[in-house]
Coordinates of C-alpha atoms in Angstrom, one line a residue:
X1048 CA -106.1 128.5 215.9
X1049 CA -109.2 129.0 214.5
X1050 CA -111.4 125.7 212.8
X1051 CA -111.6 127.5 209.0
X1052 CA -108.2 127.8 209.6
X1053 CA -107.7 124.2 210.4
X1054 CA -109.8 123.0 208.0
X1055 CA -107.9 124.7 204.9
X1056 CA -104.1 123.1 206.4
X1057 CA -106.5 119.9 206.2
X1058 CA -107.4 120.8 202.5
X1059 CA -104.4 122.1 201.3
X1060 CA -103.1 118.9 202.6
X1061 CA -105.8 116.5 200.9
X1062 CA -105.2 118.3 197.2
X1063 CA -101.7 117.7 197.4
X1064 CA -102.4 113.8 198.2
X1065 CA -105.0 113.4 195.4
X1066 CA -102.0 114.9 193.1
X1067 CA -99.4 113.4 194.3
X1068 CA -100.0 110.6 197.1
X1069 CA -99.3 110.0 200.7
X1070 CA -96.1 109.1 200.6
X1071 CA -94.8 112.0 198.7
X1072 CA -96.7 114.6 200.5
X1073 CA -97.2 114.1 204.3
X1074 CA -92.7 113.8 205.0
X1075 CA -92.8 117.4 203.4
X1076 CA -95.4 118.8 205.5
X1077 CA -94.1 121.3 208.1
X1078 CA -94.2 119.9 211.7
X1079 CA -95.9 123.0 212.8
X1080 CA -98.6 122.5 210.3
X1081 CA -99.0 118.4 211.3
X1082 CA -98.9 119.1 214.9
X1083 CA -102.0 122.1 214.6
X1084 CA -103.9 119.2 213.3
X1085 CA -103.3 117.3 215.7
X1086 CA -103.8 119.7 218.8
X1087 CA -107.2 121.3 217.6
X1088 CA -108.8 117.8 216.0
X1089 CA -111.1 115.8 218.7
X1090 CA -111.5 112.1 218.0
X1091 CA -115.0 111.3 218.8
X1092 CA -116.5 113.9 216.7
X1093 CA -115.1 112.6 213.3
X1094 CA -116.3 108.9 215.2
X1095 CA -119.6 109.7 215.6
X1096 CA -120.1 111.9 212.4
X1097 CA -122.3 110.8 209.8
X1098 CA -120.5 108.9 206.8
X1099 CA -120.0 111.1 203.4
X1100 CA -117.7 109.0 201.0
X1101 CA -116.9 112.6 200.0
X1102 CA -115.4 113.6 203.2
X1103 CA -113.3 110.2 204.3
X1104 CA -110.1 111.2 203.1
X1105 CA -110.2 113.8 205.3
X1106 CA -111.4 112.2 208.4
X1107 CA -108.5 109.1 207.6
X1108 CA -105.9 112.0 207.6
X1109 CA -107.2 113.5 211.1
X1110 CA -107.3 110.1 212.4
X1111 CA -103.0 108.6 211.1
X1112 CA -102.5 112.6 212.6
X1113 CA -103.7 111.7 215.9
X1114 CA -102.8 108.1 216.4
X1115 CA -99.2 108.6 214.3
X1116 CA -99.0 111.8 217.1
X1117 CA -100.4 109.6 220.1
X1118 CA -97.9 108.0 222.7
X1119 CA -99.8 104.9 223.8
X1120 CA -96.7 103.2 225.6
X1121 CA -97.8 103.8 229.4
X1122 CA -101.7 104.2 228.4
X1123 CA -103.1 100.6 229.6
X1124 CA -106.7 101.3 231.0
X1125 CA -109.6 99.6 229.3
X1126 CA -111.3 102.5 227.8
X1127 CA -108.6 102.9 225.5
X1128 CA -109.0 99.5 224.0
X1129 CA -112.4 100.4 223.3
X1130 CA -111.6 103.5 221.8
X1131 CA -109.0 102.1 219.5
X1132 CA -111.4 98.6 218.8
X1133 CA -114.0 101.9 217.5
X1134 CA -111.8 103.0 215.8
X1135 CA -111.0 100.0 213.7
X1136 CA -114.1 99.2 213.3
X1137 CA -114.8 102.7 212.0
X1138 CA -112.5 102.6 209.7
X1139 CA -113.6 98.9 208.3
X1140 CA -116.9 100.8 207.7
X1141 CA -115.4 102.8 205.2
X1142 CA -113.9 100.4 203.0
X1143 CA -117.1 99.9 201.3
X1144 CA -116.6 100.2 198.0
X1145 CA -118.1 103.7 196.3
X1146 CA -120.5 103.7 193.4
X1147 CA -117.3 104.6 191.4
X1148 CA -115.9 101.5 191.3
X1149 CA -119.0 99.6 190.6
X1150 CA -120.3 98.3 187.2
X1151 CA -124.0 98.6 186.2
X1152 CA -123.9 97.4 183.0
X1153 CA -121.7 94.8 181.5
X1154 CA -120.4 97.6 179.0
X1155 CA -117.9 99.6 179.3
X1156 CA -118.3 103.3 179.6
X1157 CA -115.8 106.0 179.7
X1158 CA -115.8 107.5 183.7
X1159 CA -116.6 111.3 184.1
X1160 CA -113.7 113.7 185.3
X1161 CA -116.3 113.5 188.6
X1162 CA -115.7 110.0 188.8
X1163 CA -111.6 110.1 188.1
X1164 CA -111.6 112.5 191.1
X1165 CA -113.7 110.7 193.6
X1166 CA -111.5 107.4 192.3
X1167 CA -108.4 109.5 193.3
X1168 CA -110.1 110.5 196.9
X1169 CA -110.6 106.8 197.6
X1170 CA -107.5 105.4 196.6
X1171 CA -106.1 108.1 199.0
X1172 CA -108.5 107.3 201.5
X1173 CA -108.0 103.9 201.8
X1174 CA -104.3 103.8 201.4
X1175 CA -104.3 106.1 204.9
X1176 CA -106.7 104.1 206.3
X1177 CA -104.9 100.8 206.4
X1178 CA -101.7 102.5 207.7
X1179 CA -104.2 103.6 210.4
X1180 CA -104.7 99.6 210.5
X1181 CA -101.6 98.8 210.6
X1182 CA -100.7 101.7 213.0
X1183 CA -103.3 100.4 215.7
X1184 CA -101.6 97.0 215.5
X1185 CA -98.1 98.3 215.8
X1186 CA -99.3 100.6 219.4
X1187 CA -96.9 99.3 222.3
X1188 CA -99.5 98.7 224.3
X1189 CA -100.6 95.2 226.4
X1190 CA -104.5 95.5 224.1
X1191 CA -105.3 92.5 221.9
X1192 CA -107.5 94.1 219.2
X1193 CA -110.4 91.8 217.6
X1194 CA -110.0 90.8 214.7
X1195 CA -113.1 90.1 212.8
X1196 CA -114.7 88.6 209.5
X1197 CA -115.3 92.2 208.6
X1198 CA -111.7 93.2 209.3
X1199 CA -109.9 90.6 207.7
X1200 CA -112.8 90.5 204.6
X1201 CA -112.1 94.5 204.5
X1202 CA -108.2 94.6 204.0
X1203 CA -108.3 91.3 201.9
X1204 CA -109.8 93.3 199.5
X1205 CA -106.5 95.3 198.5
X1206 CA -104.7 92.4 198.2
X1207 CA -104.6 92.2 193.9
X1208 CA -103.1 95.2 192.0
X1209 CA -104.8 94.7 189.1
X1210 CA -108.1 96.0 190.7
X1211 CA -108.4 99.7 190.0
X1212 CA -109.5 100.5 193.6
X1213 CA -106.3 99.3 195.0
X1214 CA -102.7 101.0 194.8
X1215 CA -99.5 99.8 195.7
X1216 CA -99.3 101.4 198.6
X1217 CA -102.7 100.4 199.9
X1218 CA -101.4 96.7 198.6
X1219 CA -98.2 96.6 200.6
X1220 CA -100.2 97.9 203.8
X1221 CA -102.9 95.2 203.5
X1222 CA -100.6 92.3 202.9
X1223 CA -98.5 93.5 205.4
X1224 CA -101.4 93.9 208.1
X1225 CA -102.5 90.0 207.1
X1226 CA -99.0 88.3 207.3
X1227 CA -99.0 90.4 210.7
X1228 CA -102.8 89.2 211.9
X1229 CA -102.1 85.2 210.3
X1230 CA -98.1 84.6 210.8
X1231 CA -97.3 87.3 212.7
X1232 CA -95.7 87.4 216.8
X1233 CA -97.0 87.4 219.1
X1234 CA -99.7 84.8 217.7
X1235 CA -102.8 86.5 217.0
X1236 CA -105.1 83.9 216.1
X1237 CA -104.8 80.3 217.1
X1238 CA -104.9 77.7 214.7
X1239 CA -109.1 76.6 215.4
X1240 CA -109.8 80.2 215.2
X1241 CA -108.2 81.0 211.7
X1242 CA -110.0 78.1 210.2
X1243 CA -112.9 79.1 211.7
X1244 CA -112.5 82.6 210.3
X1245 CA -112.0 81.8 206.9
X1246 CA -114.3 79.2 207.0
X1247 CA -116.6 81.9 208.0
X1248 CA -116.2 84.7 205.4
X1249 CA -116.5 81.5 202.8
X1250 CA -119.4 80.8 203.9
X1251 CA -121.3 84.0 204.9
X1252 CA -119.7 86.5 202.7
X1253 CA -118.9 85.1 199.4
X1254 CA -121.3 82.0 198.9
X1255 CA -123.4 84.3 198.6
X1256 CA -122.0 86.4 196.1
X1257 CA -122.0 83.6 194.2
X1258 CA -125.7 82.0 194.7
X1259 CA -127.1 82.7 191.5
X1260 CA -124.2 81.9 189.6
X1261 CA -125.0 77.8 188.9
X1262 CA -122.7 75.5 187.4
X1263 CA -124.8 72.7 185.7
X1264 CA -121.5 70.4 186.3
X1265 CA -121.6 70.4 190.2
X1266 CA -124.0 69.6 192.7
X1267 CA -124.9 71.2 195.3
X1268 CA -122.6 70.0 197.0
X1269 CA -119.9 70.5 194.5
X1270 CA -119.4 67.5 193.3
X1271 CA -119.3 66.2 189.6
X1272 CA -122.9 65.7 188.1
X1273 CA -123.3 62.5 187.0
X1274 CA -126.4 63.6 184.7
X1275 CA -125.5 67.4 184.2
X1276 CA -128.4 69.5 182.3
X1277 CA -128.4 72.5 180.5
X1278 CA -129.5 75.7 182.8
X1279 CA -132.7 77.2 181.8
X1280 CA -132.1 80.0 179.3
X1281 CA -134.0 83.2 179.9
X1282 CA -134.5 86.1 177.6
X1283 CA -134.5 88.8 180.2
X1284 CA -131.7 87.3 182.8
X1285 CA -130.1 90.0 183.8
X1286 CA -126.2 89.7 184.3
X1287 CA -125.7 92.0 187.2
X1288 CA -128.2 90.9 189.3
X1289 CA -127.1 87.2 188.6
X1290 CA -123.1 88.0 188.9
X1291 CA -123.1 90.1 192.0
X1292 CA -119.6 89.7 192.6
X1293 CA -118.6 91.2 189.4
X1294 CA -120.7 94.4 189.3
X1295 CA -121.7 94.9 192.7
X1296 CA -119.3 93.8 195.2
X1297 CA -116.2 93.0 193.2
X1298 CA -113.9 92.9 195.6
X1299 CA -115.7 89.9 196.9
X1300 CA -113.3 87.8 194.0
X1301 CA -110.0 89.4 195.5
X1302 CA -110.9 88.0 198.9
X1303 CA -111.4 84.7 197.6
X1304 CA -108.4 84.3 195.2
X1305 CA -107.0 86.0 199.0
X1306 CA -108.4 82.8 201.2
X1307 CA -107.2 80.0 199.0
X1308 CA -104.1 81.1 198.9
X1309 CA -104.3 81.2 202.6
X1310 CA -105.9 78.2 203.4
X1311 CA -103.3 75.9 204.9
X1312 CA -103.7 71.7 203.0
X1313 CA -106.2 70.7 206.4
X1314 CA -108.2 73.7 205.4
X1315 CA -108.8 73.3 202.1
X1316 CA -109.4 69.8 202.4
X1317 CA -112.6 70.8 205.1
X1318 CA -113.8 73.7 202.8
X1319 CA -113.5 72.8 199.8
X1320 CA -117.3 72.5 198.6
X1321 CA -117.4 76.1 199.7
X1322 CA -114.3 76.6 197.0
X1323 CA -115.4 74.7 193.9
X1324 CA -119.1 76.6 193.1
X1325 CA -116.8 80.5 193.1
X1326 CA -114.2 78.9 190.9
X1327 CA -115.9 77.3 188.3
X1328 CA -118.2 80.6 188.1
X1329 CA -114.7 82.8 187.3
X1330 CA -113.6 79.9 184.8
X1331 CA -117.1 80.1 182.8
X1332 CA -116.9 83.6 182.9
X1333 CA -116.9 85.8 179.4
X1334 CA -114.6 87.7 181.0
X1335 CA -111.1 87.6 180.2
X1336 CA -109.7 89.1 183.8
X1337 CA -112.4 86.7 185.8
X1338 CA -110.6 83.7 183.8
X1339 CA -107.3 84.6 184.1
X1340 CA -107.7 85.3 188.2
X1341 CA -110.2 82.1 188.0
X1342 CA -106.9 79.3 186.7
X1343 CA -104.8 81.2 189.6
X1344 CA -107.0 80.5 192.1
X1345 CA -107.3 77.1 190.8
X1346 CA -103.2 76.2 190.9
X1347 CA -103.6 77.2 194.6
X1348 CA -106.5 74.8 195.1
X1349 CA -104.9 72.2 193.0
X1350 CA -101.8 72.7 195.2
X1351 CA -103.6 72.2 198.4
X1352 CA -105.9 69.5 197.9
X1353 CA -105.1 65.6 197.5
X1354 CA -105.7 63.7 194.2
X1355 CA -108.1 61.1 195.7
X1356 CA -110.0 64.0 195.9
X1357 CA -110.2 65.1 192.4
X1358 CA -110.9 62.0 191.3
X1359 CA -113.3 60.6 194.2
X1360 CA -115.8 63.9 193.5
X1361 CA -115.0 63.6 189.7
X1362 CA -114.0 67.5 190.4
X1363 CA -111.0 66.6 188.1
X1364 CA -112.7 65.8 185.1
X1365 CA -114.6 69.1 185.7
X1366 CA -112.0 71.7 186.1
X1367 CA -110.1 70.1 182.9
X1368 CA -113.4 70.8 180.9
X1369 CA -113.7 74.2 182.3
X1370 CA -110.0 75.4 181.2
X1371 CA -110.1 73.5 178.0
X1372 CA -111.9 76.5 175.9
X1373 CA -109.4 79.1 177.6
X1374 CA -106.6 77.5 174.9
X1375 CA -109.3 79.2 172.4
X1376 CA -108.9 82.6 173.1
X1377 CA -106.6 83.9 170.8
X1378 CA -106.6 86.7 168.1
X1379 CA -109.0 87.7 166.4
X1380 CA -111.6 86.9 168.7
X1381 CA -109.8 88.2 171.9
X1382 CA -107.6 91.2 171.8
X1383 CA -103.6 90.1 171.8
X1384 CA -102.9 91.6 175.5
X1385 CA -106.1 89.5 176.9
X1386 CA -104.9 86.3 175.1
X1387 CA -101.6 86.8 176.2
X1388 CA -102.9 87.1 180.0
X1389 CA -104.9 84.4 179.7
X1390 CA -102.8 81.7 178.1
X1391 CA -100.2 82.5 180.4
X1392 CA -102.3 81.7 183.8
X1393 CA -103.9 78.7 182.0
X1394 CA -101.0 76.4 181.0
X1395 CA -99.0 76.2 184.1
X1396 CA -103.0 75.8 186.0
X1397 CA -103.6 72.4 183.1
X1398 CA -100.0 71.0 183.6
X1399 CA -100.5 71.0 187.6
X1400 CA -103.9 69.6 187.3
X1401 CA -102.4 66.8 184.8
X1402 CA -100.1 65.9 187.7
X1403 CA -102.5 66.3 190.1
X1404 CA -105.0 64.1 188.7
X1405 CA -102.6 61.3 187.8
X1406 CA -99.8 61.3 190.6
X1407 CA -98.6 57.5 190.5
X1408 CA -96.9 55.3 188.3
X1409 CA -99.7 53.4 187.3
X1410 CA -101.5 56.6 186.3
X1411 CA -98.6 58.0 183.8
X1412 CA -100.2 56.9 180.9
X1413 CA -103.1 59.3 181.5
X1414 CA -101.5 62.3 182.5
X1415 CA -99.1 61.4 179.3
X1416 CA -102.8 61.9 177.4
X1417 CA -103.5 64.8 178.7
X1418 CA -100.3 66.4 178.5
X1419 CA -100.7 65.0 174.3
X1420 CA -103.7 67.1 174.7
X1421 CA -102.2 70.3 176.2
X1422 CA -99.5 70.4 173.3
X1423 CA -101.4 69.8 170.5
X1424 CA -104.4 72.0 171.2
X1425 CA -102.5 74.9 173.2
X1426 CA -98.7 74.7 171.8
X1427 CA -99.2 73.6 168.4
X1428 CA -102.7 75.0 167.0
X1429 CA -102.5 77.9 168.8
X1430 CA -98.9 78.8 167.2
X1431 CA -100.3 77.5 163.6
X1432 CA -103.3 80.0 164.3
X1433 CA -101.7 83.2 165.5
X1434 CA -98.0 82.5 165.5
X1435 CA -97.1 85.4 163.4
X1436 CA -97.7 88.0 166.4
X1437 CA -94.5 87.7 168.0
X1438 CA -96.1 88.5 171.3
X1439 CA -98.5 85.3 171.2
X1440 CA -95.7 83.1 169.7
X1441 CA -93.1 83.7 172.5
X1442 CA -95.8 83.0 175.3
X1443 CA -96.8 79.6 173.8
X1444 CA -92.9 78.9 172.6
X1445 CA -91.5 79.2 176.6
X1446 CA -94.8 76.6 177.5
X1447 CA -92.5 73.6 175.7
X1448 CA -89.8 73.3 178.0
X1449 CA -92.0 72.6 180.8
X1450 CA -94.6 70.5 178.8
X1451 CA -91.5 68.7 177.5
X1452 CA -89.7 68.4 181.2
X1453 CA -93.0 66.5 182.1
X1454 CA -93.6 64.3 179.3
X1455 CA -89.6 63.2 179.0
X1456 CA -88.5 60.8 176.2
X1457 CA -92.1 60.1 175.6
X1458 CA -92.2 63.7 174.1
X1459 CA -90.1 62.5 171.2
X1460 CA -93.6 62.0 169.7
X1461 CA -94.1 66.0 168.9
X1462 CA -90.4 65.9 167.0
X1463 CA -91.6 66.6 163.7
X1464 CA -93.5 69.7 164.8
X1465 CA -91.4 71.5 167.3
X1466 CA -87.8 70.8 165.7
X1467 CA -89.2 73.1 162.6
X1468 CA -91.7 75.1 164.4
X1469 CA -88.4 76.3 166.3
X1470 CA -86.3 76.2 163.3
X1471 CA -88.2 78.6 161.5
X1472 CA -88.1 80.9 164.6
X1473 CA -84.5 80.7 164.4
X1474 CA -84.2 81.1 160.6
X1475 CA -86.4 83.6 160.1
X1476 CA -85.3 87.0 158.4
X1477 CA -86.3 89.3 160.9
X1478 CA -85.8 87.0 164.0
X1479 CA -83.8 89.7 165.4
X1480 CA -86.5 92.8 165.4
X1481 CA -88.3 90.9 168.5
X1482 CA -85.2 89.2 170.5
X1483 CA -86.9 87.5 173.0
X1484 CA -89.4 85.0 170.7
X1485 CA -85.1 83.9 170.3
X1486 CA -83.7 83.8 173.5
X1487 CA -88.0 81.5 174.2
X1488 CA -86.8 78.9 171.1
X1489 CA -83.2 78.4 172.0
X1490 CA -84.5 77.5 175.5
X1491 CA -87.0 75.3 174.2
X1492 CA -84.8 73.7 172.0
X1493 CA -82.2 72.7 174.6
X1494 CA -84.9 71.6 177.3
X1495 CA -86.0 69.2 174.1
X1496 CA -82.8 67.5 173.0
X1497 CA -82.1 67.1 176.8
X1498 CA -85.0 64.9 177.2
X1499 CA -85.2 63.8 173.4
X1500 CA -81.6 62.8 172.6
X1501 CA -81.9 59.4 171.6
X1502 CA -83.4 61.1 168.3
X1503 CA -81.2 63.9 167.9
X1504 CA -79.0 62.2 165.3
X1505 CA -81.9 61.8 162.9
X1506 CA -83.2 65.9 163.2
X1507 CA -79.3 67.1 163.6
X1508 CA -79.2 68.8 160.2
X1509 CA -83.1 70.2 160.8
X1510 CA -81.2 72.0 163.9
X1511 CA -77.5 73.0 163.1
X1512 CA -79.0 74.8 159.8
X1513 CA -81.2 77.5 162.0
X1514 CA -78.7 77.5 164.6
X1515 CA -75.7 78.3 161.7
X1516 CA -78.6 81.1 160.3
X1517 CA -79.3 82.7 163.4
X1518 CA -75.8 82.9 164.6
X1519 CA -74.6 84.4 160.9
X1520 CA -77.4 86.8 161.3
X1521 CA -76.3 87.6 164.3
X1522 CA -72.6 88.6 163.1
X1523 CA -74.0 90.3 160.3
X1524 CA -76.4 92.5 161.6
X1525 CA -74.5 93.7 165.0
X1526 CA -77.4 94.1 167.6
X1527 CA -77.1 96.0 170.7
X1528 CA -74.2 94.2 173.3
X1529 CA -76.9 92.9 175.7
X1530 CA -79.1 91.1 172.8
X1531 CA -75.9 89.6 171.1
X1532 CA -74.9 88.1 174.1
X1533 CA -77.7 86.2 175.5
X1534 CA -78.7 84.8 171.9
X1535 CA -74.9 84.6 171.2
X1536 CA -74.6 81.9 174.1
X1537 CA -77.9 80.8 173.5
X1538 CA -76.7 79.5 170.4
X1539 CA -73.6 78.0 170.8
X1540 CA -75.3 76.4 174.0
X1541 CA -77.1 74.7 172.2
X1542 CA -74.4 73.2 169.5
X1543 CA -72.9 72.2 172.9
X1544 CA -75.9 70.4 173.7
X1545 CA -76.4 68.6 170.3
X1546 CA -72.7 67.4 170.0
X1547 CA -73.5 65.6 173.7
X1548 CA -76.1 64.0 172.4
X1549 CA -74.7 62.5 169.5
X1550 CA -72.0 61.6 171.1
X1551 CA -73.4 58.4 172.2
X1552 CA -74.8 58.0 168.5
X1553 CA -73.0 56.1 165.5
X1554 CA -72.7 59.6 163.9
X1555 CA -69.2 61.0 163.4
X1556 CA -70.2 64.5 164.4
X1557 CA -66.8 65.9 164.7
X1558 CA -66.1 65.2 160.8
X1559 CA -69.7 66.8 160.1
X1560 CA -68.9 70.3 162.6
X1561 CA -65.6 70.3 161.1
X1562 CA -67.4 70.5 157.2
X1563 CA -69.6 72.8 158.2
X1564 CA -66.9 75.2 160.3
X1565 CA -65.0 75.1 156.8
X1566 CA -67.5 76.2 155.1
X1567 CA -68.2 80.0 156.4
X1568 CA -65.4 81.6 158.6
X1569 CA -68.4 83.1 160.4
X1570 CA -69.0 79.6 162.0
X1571 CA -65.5 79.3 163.4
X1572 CA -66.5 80.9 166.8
X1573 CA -70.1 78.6 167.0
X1574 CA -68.2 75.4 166.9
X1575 CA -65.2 76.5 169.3
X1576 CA -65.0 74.3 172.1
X1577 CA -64.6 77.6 174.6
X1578 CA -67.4 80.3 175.2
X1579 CA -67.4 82.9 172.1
X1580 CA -65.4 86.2 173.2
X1581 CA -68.8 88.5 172.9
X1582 CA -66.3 91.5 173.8
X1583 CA -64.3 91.1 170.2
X1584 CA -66.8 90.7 168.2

């Protein structure tokens, strides 16, 4: 066969991947056509060719032809272990990210139809190339491939689907190829060497990054300051060259967020002043992504280091002031879907730190304060400043139950606020055009009188009235079977609930249900002492 001939099976075969990915194209590809590729196509020549970003798609669909068409089972002679180690190293080579998918200025500009199609050819490109990765790995053959900084720094990189470069094919290959190279058998890498590894890219690949990124704070060393000062402002700073990992290597932040949560408790406890600098940059960011990605990281750090650490480098203190103004963003000033993103990673990153910081008994009493802190300024002023969109008010409604699972009877303090901040949820006209702000406030409402129920008998009547609301609304207005019947046994859940708690209380809540059961025949199937029949009503 001739090479134009060749090379338009190859481009007929790289258009249909750009349209409609690997996965759907090359199992409809006729054998005949796979196998011409594979016959005709030499190795070394794409190997030694000179890199065109334009052209790597093709030369990662030559190579997954050849190796997926290779039998290496009884080829054990050392030249092919140099050829394949080549190989993986060529391939590591061109994973650098393209111009496309890096940001010049800190606006945003709408991509050419040039772009979107060179964004297409990489995605492509690098999905095939790290099931060439993975495919080198998999050879039954007695060669121990290297794996290197660059290898591991390389595949890392498609480890987050909410970068733009990465798809979830190209995810599921890289995590797949890590769990292989860290956990996989037979044990590639020995404990000593893994640390040293990640240790390594910490050090030499993304401190860098982050160099010109200073936290007034931290030290040097990472450490609180004890006499922080203001960084020198300057007119002309110029944000990409000072942020290099978010314009011009942004990947470098998915291998990070990738390494921590690696990093074994030992590990972290080594490295951390390699850690701290990278996350408190993310957390100070103006960015709402780079904070969001910035409190995840931190939970895994949080997780993996001890508390006489956070309090012995005063890092504790630190982190709380950094994710203290995240409660802030909320509409107007950041768009709903950001704040939503946001607030979501922050809460359950604050409420780990509060444990973490103050892990004994003696302690309590502070993490009680800060947990004061995290209801107040996140639950309750954020839901008194932008409770109406539903959206924002479910998100901060499902952070009480585990605020209020941590704080226990000593949450009995925030009564008078959540009892009718949930109670107008409950009661409210239209509760039922956005069900799930429902099904958020009937949870939080049992995880409360759980841990509150001492005080139940004084709020009863401030929470049978909603519940009697929202359950008449709910006979009344007939939602769709699936709605009725998770706020249907939400509700009488919870009447269950209250009627154990007062139980124990000098109030005779029988003769009370019985009054108010009497007084609509609606109620009669709320106060029943078996599950409502959702299928007769």
């Amino acid at each position: 066969m001739e090479k134009d001939d060749i090379e338009n099976i190859v481009n007929g075969i790289i258009d249909k991947i750009v349209l409609l990915g690997r996965d759907a194209v090359i199992p409809s590809i006729a054998k005949s056509q796979y196998a011409t590729v594979l016959t005709d196509f030499r190795v070394h020549e794409i190997l030694k060719a000179k890199h065109d970003s334009r052209d790597t798609l093709k030369e990662v669909l030559l190579l997954e032809a050849w190796i997926c068409g290779t039998e290496f089972d009884h080829v054990l002679d050392r030249p092919l272990q140099t050829d394949l180690a080549t190989i993986q190293d060529w391939v590591c080579s061109r994973f650098v990210l393209p111009k496309v998918f890096r940001r010049n200025s800190p606006f945003a500009q709408t991509p050419s139809q040039v772009e979107v199609n060179d964004k297409a050819r990489w995605r492509a490109a690098t999905t095939i190339g790290l099931r060439v990765l993975s495919r080198l790995r998999q050879c039954d053959i007695e060669i121990a491939l290297p794996v290197s900084v660059d290898l591991v720094f390389d595949v890392a990189s498609y480890t987050d689907l909410r970068d733009e470069w990465t798809t979830s094919g190209a995810h599921n290959e890289a995590t797949a190829l890590l769990q292989a190279i860290f956990h996989g058998r037979p044990v590639l890498l020995d404990k000593q060497t893994k640390t040293q590894l990640l240790a390594t890219i910490l050090r030499n690949r993304i401190k860098p990054l982050f160099a010109k990124t200073r936290n007034p704070a931290i030290t040097a060393q990472g450490r609180k300051a004890k006499y922080p000062l203001p960084g020198a402002i300057e007119a002309m700073d110029d944000e990409t060259e000072t942020k290099p990992w978010k314009y011009s290597d942004p990947c470098a932040v998915t291998v990070f967020q990738y390494i921590v949560q690696t990093c074994d408790q030992p590990d972290m406890q080594e490295n951390w002043p390699l850690v701290v600098p990278p996350l408190l940059a993310l957390l100070d960011d103006s960015s709402t992504l780079m904070k969001t990605r910035g409190s995840e990281i931190l939970r895994s750090f949080i997780s993996k280091v001890d508390s006489g650490l956070l309090s012995r480098t005063g890092l504790g203190e630190v982190f709380h002031d950094a994710l203290t103004p995240c409660f802030y963003c909320l509409p107007t000033l950041t768009p709903e879907e950001e704040s939503i993103q946001i607030l979501t990673a922050v809460f359950p990153t604050t409420m780990a730190l509060a444990v973490a910081r103050f892990p004994t008994d003696e302690e309590k009493p502070k993490r009680r304060q800060m947990l004061d802190k995290i209801m107040r300024l996140g639950v309750l002023q954020g839901y008194s400043h932008a409770g109406e969109l539903v959206k924002i008010g479910e998100m901060l409604v499902q952070q009480i139950s585990p605020l209020v699972d941590l704080m226990g009877i000593h949450s009995v303090k925030f009564l008078k606020d959540l009892i009718p901040l949930i109670g107008s949820i409950l009661s409210a006209p239209f509760a039922l055009s956005y069900p799930p702000l429902l099904v958020a406030a009937n949870q939080s409402l049992q995880t409360i009188m759980q841990n509150d129920w001492p005080r139940m008998d004084h709020y009863r009547l401030h929470i049978i009235q909603p519940l009697c609301i929202c359950w008449m609304r709910l006979k009344k207005d007939k939602p769709s079977r699936e709605i009725y019947e998770v706020i249907a046994m939400g509700v009488w859940t919870n009447v269950k609930v209250l009627g154990a708690a007062l139980a124990v209380t000098e109030v005779d809540w029988v003769k009370e249900s019985q009054q108010i059961r009497e007084s609509n025949d609606a109620l009669e199937d709320l106060f029943s002492e078996t599950k409502p029949n959702i299928a007769e009503d």
